[in-house]
Amino acid sequence: MRVIAGSARSLKLVTVDSMDTRPTTDRIKETLFNMLSNDIPGCRFLDVFSGSGAIGIEALSRGADMAVFVENSRKAVECINKNLAFTKLADRAQVLSADAVQAVGMLERQGKAFDVIFMDPPYGKLLEKAVLERLAGSPLMDDDTMVIVESDLDTNFDYLDDLGLELYKTKKYKTNKHTFIYRRLEDE
């Protein structure tokens, strides 16, 4: 796995040697960041269920002002810190070793919304739903915040309307998909 573009282009990243993480392939990562090319420069990026940190590091490499990495695995946090040091991007990063829902509460105390929130939770455990429920009314998300969830193809997001969120679009791959979500704007 490598950084695809930007200041850390072509640098190889270390990954967590575990069955608990599934690194996003370079091809899927490249497709995702091609779709986000106008949204990344200057943004505040939140990478939840970070694993090796490859997605947040890609955002930093492509010009995000800052990125926060949330991961509860000690091995994965060590991996993120190594990758941030190797790519020389640690000065614009914050790493939280915490449960994803707890991390939302911790970050709320810092008081700023994120422009892009990416999450890649373990598949089939509904962890994305728990985080979206917490984010829906959170100051970490404003009307312009884009949330992207990487999930398996069978993951259902039919509960979004009840949370005041809306599905903007879905990009499907062979075995997984990216779902783009925004806060639903009220009719004026």
Short mmCIF file of C-alpha atoms in Angstrom, two decimals:
data_model
loop_
_atom_site.label_atom_id
_atom_site.label_comp_id
_atom_site.label_asym_id
_atom_site.label_seq_id
_atom_site.Cartn_x
_atom_site.Cartn_y
_atom_site.Cartn_z
CA MET A 1 0.00 0.00 0.00
CA ARG A 2 1.28 3.43 -0.91
CA VAL A 3 0.36 7.10 -0.94
CA ILE A 4 -1.00 7.77 -4.42
CA ALA A 5 -0.61 11.53 -4.88
CA GLY A 6 0.55 14.75 -3.29
CA SER A 7 3.49 15.62 -1.07
CA ALA A 8 4.01 12.01 0.12
CA ARG A 9 3.40 10.46 -3.31
CA SER A 10 4.69 6.89 -3.82
CA LEU A 11 5.77 6.42 -0.20
CA LYS A 12 4.96 2.92 1.02
CA LEU A 13 2.84 2.61 4.14
CA VAL A 14 3.02 -0.14 6.72
CA THR A 15 -0.20 -1.99 7.46
CA VAL A 16 -1.57 -3.72 10.52
CA ASP A 17 -0.81 -7.43 10.36
CA SER A 18 -4.23 -8.57 11.50
CA MET A 19 -7.45 -10.09 10.26
CA ASP A 20 -9.30 -7.20 11.97
CA THR A 21 -8.36 -4.67 9.29
CA ARG A 22 -8.96 -4.60 5.55
CA PRO A 23 -6.80 -1.96 3.91
CA THR A 24 -8.58 -0.08 1.14
CA THR A 25 -6.94 -1.09 -2.12
CA ASP A 26 -4.92 1.50 -4.01
CA ARG A 27 -7.35 1.33 -6.93
CA ILE A 28 -10.40 2.06 -4.73
CA LYS A 29 -8.49 4.75 -2.83
CA GLU A 30 -7.51 6.41 -6.11
CA THR A 31 -11.12 6.33 -7.35
CA LEU A 32 -12.34 7.83 -4.06
CA PHE A 33 -9.81 10.65 -4.08
CA ASN A 34 -10.46 11.41 -7.74
CA MET A 35 -14.09 12.02 -6.73
CA LEU A 36 -12.92 14.20 -3.81
CA SER A 37 -10.23 16.15 -5.68
CA ASN A 38 -11.95 19.52 -5.19
CA ASP A 39 -12.95 18.86 -1.58
CA ILE A 40 -9.59 17.88 -0.05
CA PRO A 41 -7.30 20.93 -0.37
CA GLY A 42 -7.63 23.01 2.80
CA CYS A 43 -10.19 20.70 4.45
CA ARG A 44 -10.52 19.35 7.97
CA PHE A 45 -10.59 15.54 7.55
CA LEU A 46 -11.80 12.94 10.07
CA ASP A 47 -10.75 9.31 9.48
CA VAL A 48 -12.79 6.98 11.72
CA PHE A 49 -11.84 3.30 12.05
CA SER A 50 -8.49 4.40 10.59
CA GLY A 51 -6.64 1.08 10.47
CA SER A 52 -3.20 1.96 9.05
CA GLY A 53 -4.25 5.59 8.50
CA ALA A 54 -3.89 5.33 4.71
CA ILE A 55 -7.06 7.32 3.90
CA GLY A 56 -6.32 10.23 6.23
CA ILE A 57 -2.67 10.26 5.15
CA GLU A 58 -3.77 10.41 1.50
CA ALA A 59 -5.95 13.41 2.40
CA LEU A 60 -3.03 15.14 4.14
CA SER A 61 -0.70 14.37 1.23
CA ARG A 62 -3.24 15.94 -1.15
CA GLY A 63 -3.47 19.16 0.87
CA ALA A 64 -5.92 18.72 3.73
CA ASP A 65 -5.14 21.29 6.44
CA MET A 66 -5.45 18.68 9.15
CA ALA A 67 -6.65 15.15 9.79
CA VAL A 68 -7.83 13.37 12.90
CA PHE A 69 -7.41 9.60 13.02
CA VAL A 70 -9.69 7.54 15.30
CA GLU A 71 -8.74 3.95 16.01
CA ASN A 72 -9.23 1.74 19.07
CA SER A 73 -6.65 -0.96 18.24
CA ARG A 74 -3.31 -0.30 19.94
CA LYS A 75 -1.42 -2.01 17.08
CA ALA A 76 -3.23 0.10 14.50
CA VAL A 77 -2.51 3.33 16.43
CA GLU A 78 1.21 2.41 16.45
CA CYS A 79 0.97 1.79 12.69
CA ILE A 80 -0.73 5.17 12.08
CA ASN A 81 1.96 6.97 14.08
CA LYS A 82 4.74 5.21 12.15
CA ASN A 83 3.11 6.10 8.82
CA LEU A 84 2.61 9.73 9.85
CA ALA A 85 6.26 10.02 10.91
CA PHE A 86 7.52 8.32 7.73
CA THR A 87 5.44 10.57 5.45
CA LYS A 88 6.38 13.66 7.51
CA LEU A 89 2.71 14.58 7.94
CA ALA A 90 2.44 14.18 11.73
CA ASP A 91 2.48 17.95 12.35
CA ARG A 92 -0.99 18.26 10.77
CA ALA A 93 -2.44 15.13 12.39
CA GLN A 94 -4.09 14.12 15.63
CA VAL A 95 -4.40 10.45 16.56
CA LEU A 96 -7.08 9.38 19.03
CA SER A 97 -6.88 5.91 20.51
CA ALA A 98 -10.56 5.54 21.32
CA ASP A 99 -13.85 3.91 20.46
CA ALA A 100 -15.42 5.72 17.50
CA VAL A 101 -18.56 6.91 19.32
CA GLN A 102 -16.52 8.07 22.34
CA ALA A 103 -14.14 9.89 20.00
CA VAL A 104 -17.02 11.95 18.60
CA GLY A 105 -17.70 13.21 22.12
CA MET A 106 -14.01 13.98 22.68
CA LEU A 107 -13.78 15.90 19.40
CA GLU A 108 -16.97 17.87 20.11
CA ARG A 109 -15.14 19.57 22.97
CA GLN A 110 -12.69 20.96 20.39
CA GLY A 111 -15.69 22.62 18.78
CA LYS A 112 -15.03 22.60 15.02
CA ALA A 113 -16.92 20.87 12.25
CA PHE A 114 -15.12 18.64 9.76
CA ASP A 115 -15.41 19.11 6.01
CA VAL A 116 -15.01 15.40 5.24
CA ILE A 117 -15.68 12.47 7.58
CA PHE A 118 -14.57 9.07 6.29
CA MET A 119 -15.30 5.81 8.08
CA ASP A 120 -14.40 2.25 7.22
CA PRO A 121 -15.80 0.15 10.08
CA PRO A 122 -15.67 -3.63 10.32
CA TYR A 123 -18.36 -4.94 7.99
CA GLY A 124 -21.67 -6.33 9.20
CA LYS A 125 -21.58 -4.98 12.77
CA LEU A 126 -23.68 -1.80 12.25
CA LEU A 127 -20.89 0.32 13.75
CA GLU A 128 -21.40 2.91 11.01
CA LYS A 129 -25.00 3.33 12.20
CA ALA A 130 -23.91 3.98 15.79
CA VAL A 131 -21.42 6.63 14.64
CA LEU A 132 -23.93 8.25 12.25
CA GLU A 133 -26.52 8.38 15.07
CA ARG A 134 -23.95 10.24 17.20
CA LEU A 135 -22.83 12.53 14.37
CA ALA A 136 -26.35 13.46 13.19
CA GLY A 137 -26.84 16.07 15.91
CA SER A 138 -23.18 16.79 16.53
CA PRO A 139 -21.39 20.09 15.93
CA LEU A 140 -18.70 18.01 14.17
CA MET A 141 -21.07 17.93 11.22
CA ASP A 142 -22.53 21.01 9.58
CA ASP A 143 -24.64 21.46 6.45
CA ASP A 144 -21.56 21.21 4.22
CA THR A 145 -19.94 18.17 5.86
CA MET A 146 -19.61 15.15 3.59
CA VAL A 147 -19.65 11.76 5.30
CA ILE A 148 -18.33 8.79 3.35
CA VAL A 149 -18.89 5.25 4.62
CA GLU A 150 -17.00 2.31 3.15
CA SER A 151 -19.05 -0.85 3.61
CA ASP A 152 -19.92 -4.16 2.03
CA LEU A 153 -22.44 -4.15 -0.81
CA ASP A 154 -25.26 -5.40 1.44
CA THR A 155 -25.07 -2.60 4.02
CA ASN A 156 -28.40 -0.81 4.17
CA PHE A 157 -28.71 2.90 4.96
CA ASP A 158 -32.52 3.13 5.00
CA TYR A 159 -32.42 4.68 8.49
CA LEU A 160 -30.70 7.91 7.34
CA ASP A 161 -33.92 9.90 6.95
CA ASP A 162 -34.80 9.23 10.61
CA LEU A 163 -31.44 10.76 11.58
CA GLY A 164 -31.95 13.89 9.50
CA LEU A 165 -29.35 12.68 7.00
CA GLU A 166 -29.62 11.90 3.32
CA LEU A 167 -27.83 9.57 0.96
CA TYR A 168 -26.29 11.67 -1.79
CA LYS A 169 -24.74 8.93 -3.93
CA THR A 170 -23.23 5.46 -3.83
CA LYS A 171 -20.15 4.25 -5.70
CA LYS A 172 -20.11 0.45 -5.97
CA TYR A 173 -17.05 -1.72 -6.52
CA LYS A 174 -16.80 -5.52 -6.86
CA THR A 175 -17.04 -6.33 -3.14
CA ASN A 176 -17.79 -3.05 -1.37
CA LYS A 177 -19.11 0.47 -1.82
CA HIS A 178 -18.68 4.09 -0.76
CA THR A 179 -21.85 5.80 0.41
CA PHE A 180 -21.84 9.63 0.44
CA ILE A 181 -24.06 11.20 3.09
CA TYR A 182 -24.99 14.80 3.97
CA ARG A 183 -27.15 16.43 6.60
CA ARG A 184 -30.62 16.86 5.13
CA LEU A 185 -31.37 20.53 4.50
CA GLU A 186 -34.76 21.67 5.73
CA ASP A 187 -37.09 23.27 3.23
CA GLU A 188 -37.20 26.98 3.75
#
